[in-house]
Coordinates of C-alpha atoms in Angstrom, one line a residue:
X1 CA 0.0 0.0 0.0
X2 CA 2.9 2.8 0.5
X3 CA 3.8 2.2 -3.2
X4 CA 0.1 3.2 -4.1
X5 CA 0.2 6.4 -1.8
X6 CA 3.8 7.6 -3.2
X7 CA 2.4 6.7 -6.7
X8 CA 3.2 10.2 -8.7
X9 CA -0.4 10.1 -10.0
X10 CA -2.4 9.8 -6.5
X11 CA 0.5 12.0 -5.0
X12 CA -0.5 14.9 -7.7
X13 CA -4.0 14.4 -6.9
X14 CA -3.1 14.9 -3.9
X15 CA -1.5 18.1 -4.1
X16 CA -4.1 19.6 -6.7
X17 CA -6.4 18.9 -3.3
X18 CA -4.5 20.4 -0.9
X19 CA -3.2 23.5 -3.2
X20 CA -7.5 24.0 -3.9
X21 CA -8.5 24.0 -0.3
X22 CA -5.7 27.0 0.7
X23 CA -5.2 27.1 4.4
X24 CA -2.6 28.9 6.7
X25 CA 0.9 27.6 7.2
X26 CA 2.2 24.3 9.9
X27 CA 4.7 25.1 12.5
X28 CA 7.6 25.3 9.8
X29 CA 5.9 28.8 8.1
X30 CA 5.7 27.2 4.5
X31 CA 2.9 28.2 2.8
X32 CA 1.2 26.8 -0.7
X33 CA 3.0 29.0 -2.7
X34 CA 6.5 27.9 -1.7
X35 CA 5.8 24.3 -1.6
X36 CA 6.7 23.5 -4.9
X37 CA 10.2 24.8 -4.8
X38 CA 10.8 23.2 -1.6
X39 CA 9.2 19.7 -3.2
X40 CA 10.9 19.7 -6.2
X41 CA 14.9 20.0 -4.2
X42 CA 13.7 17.4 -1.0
X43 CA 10.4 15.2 -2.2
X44 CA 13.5 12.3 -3.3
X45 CA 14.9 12.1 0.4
X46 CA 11.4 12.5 1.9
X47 CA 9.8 9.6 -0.2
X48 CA 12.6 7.6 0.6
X49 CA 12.2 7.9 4.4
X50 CA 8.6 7.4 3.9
X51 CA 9.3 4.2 2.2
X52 CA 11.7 2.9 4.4
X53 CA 9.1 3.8 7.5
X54 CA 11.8 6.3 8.7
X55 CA 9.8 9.7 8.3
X56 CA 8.7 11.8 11.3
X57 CA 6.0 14.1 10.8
X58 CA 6.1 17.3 12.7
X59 CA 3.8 18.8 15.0
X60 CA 0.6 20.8 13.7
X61 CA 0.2 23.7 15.0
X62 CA -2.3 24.5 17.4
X63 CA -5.0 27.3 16.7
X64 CA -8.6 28.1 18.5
X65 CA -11.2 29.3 16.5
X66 CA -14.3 30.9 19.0
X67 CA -17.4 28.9 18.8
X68 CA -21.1 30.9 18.9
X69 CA -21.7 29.2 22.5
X70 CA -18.3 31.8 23.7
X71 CA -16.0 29.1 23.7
X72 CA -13.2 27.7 21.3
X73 CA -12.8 25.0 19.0
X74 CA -9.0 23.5 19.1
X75 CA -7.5 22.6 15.4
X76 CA -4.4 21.7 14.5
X77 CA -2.5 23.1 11.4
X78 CA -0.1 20.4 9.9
X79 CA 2.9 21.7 7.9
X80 CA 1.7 21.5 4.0
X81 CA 4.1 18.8 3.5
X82 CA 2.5 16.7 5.7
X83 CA -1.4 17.4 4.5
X84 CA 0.0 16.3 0.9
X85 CA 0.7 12.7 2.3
X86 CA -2.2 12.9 4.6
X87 CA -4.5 13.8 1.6
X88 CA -2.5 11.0 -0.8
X89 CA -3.3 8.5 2.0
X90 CA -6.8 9.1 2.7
X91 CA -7.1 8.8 -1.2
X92 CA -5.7 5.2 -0.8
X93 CA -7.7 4.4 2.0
X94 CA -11.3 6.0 1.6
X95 CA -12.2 3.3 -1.4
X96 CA -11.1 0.2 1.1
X97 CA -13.8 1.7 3.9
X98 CA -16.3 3.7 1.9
X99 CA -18.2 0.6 0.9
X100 CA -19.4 -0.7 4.4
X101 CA -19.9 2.5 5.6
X102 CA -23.6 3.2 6.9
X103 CA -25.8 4.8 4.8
X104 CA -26.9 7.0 7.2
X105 CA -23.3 8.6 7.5
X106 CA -23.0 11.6 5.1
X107 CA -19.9 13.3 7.2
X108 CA -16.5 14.1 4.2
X109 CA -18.2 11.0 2.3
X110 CA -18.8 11.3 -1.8
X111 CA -21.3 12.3 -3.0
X112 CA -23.1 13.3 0.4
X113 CA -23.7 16.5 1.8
X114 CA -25.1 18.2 4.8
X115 CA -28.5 18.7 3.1
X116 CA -28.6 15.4 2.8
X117 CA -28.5 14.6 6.1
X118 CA -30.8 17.3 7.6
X119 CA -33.3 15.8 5.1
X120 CA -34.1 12.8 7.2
X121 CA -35.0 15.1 9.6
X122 CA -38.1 15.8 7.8
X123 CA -38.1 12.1 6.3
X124 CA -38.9 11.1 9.7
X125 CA -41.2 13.7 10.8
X126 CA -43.5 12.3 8.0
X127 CA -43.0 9.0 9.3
X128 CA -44.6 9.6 12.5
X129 CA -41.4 10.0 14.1
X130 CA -41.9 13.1 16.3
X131 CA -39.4 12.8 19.3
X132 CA -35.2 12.9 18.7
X133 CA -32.6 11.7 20.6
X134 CA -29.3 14.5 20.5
X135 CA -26.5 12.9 21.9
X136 CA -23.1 15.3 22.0
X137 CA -19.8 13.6 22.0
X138 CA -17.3 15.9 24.1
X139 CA -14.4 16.6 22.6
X140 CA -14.8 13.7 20.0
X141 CA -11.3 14.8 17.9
X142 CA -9.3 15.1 21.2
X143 CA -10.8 12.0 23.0
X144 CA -10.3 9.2 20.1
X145 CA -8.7 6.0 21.7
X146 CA -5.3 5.5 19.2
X147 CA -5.3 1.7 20.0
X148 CA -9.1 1.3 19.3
X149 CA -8.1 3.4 16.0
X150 CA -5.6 1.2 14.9
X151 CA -7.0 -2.3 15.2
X152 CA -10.3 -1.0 13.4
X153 CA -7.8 0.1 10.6
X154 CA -5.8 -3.3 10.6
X155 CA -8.8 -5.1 9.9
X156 CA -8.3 -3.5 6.0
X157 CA -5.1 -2.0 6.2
X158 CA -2.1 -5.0 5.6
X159 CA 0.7 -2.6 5.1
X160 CA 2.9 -2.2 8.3
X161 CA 4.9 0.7 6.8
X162 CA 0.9 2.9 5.8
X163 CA 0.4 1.0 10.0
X164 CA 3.2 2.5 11.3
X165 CA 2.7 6.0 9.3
X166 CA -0.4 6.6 10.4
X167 CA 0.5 6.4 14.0
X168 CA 3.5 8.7 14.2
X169 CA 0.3 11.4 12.7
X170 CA -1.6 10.5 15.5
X171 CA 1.5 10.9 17.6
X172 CA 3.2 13.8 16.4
X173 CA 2.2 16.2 19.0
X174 CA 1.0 19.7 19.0
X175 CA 2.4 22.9 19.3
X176 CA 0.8 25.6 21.3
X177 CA 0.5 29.0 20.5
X178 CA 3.1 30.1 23.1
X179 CA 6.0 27.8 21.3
X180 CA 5.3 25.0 24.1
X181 CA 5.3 21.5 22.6
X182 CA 2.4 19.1 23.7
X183 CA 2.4 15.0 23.5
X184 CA -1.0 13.3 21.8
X185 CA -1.6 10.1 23.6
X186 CA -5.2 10.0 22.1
X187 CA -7.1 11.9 19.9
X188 CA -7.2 12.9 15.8
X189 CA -5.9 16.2 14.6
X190 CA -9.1 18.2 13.3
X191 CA -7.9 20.1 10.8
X192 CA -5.6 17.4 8.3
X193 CA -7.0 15.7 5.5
X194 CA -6.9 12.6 7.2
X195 CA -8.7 13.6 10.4
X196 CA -13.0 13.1 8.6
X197 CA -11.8 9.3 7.3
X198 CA -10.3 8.3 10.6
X199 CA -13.5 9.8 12.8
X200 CA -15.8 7.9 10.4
X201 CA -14.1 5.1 11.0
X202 CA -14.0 5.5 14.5
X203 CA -17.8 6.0 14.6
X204 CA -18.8 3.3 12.1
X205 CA -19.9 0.8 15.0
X206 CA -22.3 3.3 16.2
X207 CA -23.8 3.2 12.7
X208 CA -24.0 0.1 12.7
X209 CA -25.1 -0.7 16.3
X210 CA -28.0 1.8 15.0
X211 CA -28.7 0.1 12.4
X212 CA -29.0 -3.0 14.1
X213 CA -31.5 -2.0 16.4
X214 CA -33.7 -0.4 13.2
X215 CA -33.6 3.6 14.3
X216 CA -33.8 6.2 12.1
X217 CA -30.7 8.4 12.6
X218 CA -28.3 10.6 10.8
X219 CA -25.1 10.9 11.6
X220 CA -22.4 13.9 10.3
X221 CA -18.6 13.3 11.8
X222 CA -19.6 14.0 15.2
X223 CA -22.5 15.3 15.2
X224 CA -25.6 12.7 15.0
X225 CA -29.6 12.3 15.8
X226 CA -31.6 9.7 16.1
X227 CA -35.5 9.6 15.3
X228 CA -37.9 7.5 17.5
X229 CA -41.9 7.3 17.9
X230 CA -42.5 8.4 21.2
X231 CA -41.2 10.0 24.3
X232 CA -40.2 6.9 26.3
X233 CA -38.4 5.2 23.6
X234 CA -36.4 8.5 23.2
X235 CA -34.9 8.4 26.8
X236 CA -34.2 4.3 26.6
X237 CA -32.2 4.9 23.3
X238 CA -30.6 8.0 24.9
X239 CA -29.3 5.8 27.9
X240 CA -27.9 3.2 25.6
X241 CA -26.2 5.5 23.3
X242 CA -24.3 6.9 26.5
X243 CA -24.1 3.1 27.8
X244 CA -22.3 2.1 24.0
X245 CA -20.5 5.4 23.5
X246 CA -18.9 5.7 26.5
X247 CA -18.2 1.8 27.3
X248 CA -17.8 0.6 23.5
X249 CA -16.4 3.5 21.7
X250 CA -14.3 4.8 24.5
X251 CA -15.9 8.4 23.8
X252 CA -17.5 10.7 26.4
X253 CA -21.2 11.7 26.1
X254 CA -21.6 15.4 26.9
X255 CA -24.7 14.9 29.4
X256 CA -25.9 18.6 29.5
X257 CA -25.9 18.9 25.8
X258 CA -27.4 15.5 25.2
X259 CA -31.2 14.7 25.8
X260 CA -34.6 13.4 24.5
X261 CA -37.2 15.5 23.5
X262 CA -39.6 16.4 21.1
X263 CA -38.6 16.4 17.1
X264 CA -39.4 20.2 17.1
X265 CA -37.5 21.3 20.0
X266 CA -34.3 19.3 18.8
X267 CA -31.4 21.6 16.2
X268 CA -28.8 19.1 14.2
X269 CA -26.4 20.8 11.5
X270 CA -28.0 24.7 11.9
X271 CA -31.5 23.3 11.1
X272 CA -34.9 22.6 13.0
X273 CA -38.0 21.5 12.3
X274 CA -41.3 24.2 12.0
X275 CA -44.8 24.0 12.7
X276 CA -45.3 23.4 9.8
X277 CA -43.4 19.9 9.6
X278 CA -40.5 21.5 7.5
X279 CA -37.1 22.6 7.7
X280 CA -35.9 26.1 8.5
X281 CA -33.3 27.6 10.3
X282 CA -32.2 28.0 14.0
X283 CA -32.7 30.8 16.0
X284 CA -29.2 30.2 17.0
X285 CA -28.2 30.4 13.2
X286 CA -29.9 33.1 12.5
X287 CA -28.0 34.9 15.8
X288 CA -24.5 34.0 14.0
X289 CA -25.9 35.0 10.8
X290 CA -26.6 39.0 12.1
X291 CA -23.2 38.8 14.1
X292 CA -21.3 37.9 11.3
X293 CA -23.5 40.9 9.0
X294 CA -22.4 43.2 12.1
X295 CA -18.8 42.2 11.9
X296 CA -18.7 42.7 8.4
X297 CA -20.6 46.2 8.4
X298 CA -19.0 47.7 11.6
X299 CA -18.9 50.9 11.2
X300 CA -15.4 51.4 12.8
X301 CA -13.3 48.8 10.7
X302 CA -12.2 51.8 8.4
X303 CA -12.5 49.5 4.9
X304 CA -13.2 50.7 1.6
X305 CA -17.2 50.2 1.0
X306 CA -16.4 48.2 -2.3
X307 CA -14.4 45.8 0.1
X308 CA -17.2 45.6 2.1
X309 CA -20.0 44.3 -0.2
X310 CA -17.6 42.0 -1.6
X311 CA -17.0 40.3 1.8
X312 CA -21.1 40.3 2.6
X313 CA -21.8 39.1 -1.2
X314 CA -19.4 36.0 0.0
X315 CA -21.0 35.3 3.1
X316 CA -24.4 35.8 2.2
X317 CA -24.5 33.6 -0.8
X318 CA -22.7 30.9 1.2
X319 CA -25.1 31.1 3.9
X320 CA -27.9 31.0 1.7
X321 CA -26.7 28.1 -0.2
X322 CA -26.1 26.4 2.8
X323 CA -29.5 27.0 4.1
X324 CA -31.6 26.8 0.9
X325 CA -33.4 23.7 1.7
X326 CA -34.8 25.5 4.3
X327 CA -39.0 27.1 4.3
X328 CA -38.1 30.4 5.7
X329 CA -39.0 33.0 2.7
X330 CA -40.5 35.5 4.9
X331 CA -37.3 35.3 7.4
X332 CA -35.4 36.0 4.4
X333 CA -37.3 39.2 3.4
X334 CA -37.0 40.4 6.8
X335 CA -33.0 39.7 6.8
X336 CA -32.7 41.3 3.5
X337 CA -33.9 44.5 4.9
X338 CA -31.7 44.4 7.5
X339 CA -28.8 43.7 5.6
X340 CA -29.2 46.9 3.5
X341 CA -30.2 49.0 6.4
X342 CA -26.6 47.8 7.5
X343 CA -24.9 48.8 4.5
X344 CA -26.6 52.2 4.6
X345 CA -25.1 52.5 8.0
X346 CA -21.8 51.9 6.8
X347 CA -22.7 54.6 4.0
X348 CA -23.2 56.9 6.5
X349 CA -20.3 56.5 8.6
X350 CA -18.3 56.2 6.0
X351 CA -19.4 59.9 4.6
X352 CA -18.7 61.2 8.1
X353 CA -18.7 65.4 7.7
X354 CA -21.9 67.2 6.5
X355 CA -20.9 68.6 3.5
X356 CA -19.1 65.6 2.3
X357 CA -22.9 63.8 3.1
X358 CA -24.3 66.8 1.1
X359 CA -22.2 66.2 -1.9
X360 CA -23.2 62.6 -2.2
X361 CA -27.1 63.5 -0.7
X362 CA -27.3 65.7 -3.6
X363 CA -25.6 63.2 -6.0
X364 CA -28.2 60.7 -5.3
X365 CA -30.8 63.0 -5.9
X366 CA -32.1 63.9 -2.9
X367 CA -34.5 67.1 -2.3
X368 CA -31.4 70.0 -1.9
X369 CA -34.5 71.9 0.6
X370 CA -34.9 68.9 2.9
X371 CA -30.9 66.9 2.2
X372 CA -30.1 69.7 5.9
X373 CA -32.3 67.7 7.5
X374 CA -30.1 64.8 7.7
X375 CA -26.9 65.8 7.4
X376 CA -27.0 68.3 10.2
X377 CA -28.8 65.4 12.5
X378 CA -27.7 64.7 15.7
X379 CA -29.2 61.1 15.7
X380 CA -27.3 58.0 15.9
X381 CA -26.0 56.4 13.0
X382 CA -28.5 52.8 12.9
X383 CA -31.5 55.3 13.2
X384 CA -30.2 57.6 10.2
X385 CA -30.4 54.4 7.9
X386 CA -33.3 54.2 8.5
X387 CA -33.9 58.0 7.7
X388 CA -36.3 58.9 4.8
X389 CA -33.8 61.0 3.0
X390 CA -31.5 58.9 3.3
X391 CA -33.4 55.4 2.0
X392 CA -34.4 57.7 -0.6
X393 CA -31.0 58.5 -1.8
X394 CA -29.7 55.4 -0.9
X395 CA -32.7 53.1 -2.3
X396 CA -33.2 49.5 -3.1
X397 CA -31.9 50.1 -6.5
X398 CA -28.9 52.0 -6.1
X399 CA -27.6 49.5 -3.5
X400 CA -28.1 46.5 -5.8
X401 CA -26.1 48.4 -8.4
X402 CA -23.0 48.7 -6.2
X403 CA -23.2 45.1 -5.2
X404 CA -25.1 44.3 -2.6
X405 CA -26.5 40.8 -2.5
X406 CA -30.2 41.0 -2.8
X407 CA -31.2 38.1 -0.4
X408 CA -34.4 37.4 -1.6
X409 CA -33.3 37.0 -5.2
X410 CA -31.0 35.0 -4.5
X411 CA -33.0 32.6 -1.8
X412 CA -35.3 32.4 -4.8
X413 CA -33.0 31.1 -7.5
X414 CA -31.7 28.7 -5.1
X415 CA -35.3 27.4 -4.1
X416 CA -36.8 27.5 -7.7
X417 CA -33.5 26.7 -9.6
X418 CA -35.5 25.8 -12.8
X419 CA -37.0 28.8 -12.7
X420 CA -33.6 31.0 -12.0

């Protein structure tokens, strides 16, 4: 098997992936544009020692990125060099697991998505299934047992030297963002291309265990809910998941995150079920949603307003696409408002002395005997965009020219793509 990852052909696969997905530098500073310079004098020794079973990956660096709850997720950042072999051998080894993987796993699998699994959400709502099960792994990455790992990959995996690889990854440490080095007695990296393969393999007997016992569940890396008919099945399948998970698996259930309850009152990947019996949104999405808006459209960040649009185009169509299988059309009109009552903010602030508002006021083609009546307002800057004067001048269709994504538009082409 190490002949098939250092294969030029699966190792420039490899690298096309890597070089696609970006990403900031490992703990040696080498980013994607110097790679290839550095390949092309050193890839003979390195494939050599990989061959031989004599390479050493280095530590990934450690980063935390805050999560909407106030915490912080940890990930680690391996050097380029090692995401290239990471990524050349989760090409080798994805096609010897992908086939018994669970259908119901749709987590960094091809040809699945996100949507996909939210979906059954709303599959099982129609079946009758109206109370969930949401069971939380704590610290999933951090807490994966390495021997457990390993003998789950030996059962496919005959190749001491790929073996013996993939455990100095597991092993290689981390280091901190004061310089400090840290040893990884358990746990996978999240953040290498390696990392989604190894948890689904990890998690596969709780598919399967699932499966087994007929449930209706979806699982996505980590994050999984399971369907059931009524309240008291809920809470027995919640006490056996934490009875498998945490004697089985080796994992540890996060108890006040975890519970039964009722389908509607349940969130898994952003998305809920409505009153409606359809998907839409979380309140807590929509939360992250108009901070993100707010970060983008701070009035103090001192950006060029062209910059600005472009980075709330970006977001906004991502966040759209994400939630497009969503029934929230009248959410959507009421976001879009906000948005451009944001950007006319920034407008505003951006303009900052009277006669520079005047000049543009005027411009826009605003009354010149009532334009006074704004610029010489003492009011705040979120109730000035709101301002008649100023909505006039700054309307609907002069926003849209200079770029700024019109949500509902765009919510529509995704919904009614035929029809775009």
């Amino acid at each position: 098997m190490i002949e098939q990852i250092l294969e030029p052909q699966n190792l420039s696969e490899a690298w096309k992936r890597v070089k696609r997905n970006k990403g900031a530098a490992g703990i040696d500073g080498m980013s994607i544009a110097e790679f290839p310079a550095f390949a092309r004098e050193h890839w003979q020794r390195i494939a050599q020692a990989i061959n031989e079973g004599n390479y050493r990956p280095a530590p990934v660096r450690r980063v935390f990125i805050p999560k909407p709850d106030g915490t912080e997720r940890p990930l680690g950042i391996p050097t380029v060099l090692d995401r290239m072999i990471q990524q050349a051998i989760a090409q080798v080894l994805s096609p010897l697991f992908e086939a018994d993987f669970s259908e119901h796993s749709y987590g960094y699998r091809p040809s699945r998505s996100a949507h996909q699994a939210v979906a059954e959400m709303e599959s099982a709502w129609n079946e009758g299934r109206r109370h969930a099960v949401e069971c939380d792994l704590k610290s999933f990455f951090d807490t994966v047992n390495h021997d457990r790992l390993m003998n789950a990959l030996k059962g496919k995996v005959r190749c001491p030297k790929t073996l013996r690889l993939i455990q100095r990854y597991l092993t290689a440490g981390v280091e901190l963002p004061d310089g400090t080095r840290e040893a990884t007695p358990q746990g996978v990296p999240q953040g290498g291309p390696l990392s989604p393969l190894l948890a689904n393999i990890v998690l596969d007997p709780l598919d399967k265990e699932l499966e087994s016992r007929g449930h209706k569940f979806a699982r996505y890396a980590d994050d999984f809910i399971v369907m059931v008919k009524s309240a008291n099945a809920a809470k027995r399948v919640l006490a056996s998941l934490i009875r498998f998970c945490e004697g089985r698996l080796r994992l540890t259930v996060n108890r006040t995150k975890s519970r039964a309850a009722p389908l509607k009152q349940c969130a898994f990947l952003g998305y809920r079920i409505d009153n409606k019996g359809k998907l839409a949104w979380t309140d807590k999405a929509q939360h992250r949603f108009k901070q993100r808006v707010r970060e983008i459209t701070t009035r103090n960040r001192g950006h060029k307003v062209e910059t600005v649009i472009d980075e709330l185009n970006l977001y906004i169509r991502g966040w759209l696409n994400y939630y497009k299988i969503s029934s929230t059309y009248k959410e959507v009109l009421s976001l879009s408002v906000w948005v451009r009552r944001r950007v006319r903010l920034y407008y505003w602030k951006q303009w900052k002395q009277p006669r520079t508002r005047r000049r543009h006021l005027l411009a826009l083609g605003a009354d010149p005997k009532k334009v006074h009546m704004a610029t010489r307002s003492r009011k705040g800057y979120w109730r000035m965009s709101q301002n008649e004067i100023v909505r006039y001048a700054l309307n609907n269709r002069w926003l849209e020219k200079q770029g700024v994504p019109d949500m509902r538009a765009i919510w529509i082409a995704l919904y009614y793509p035929e029809q775009a």
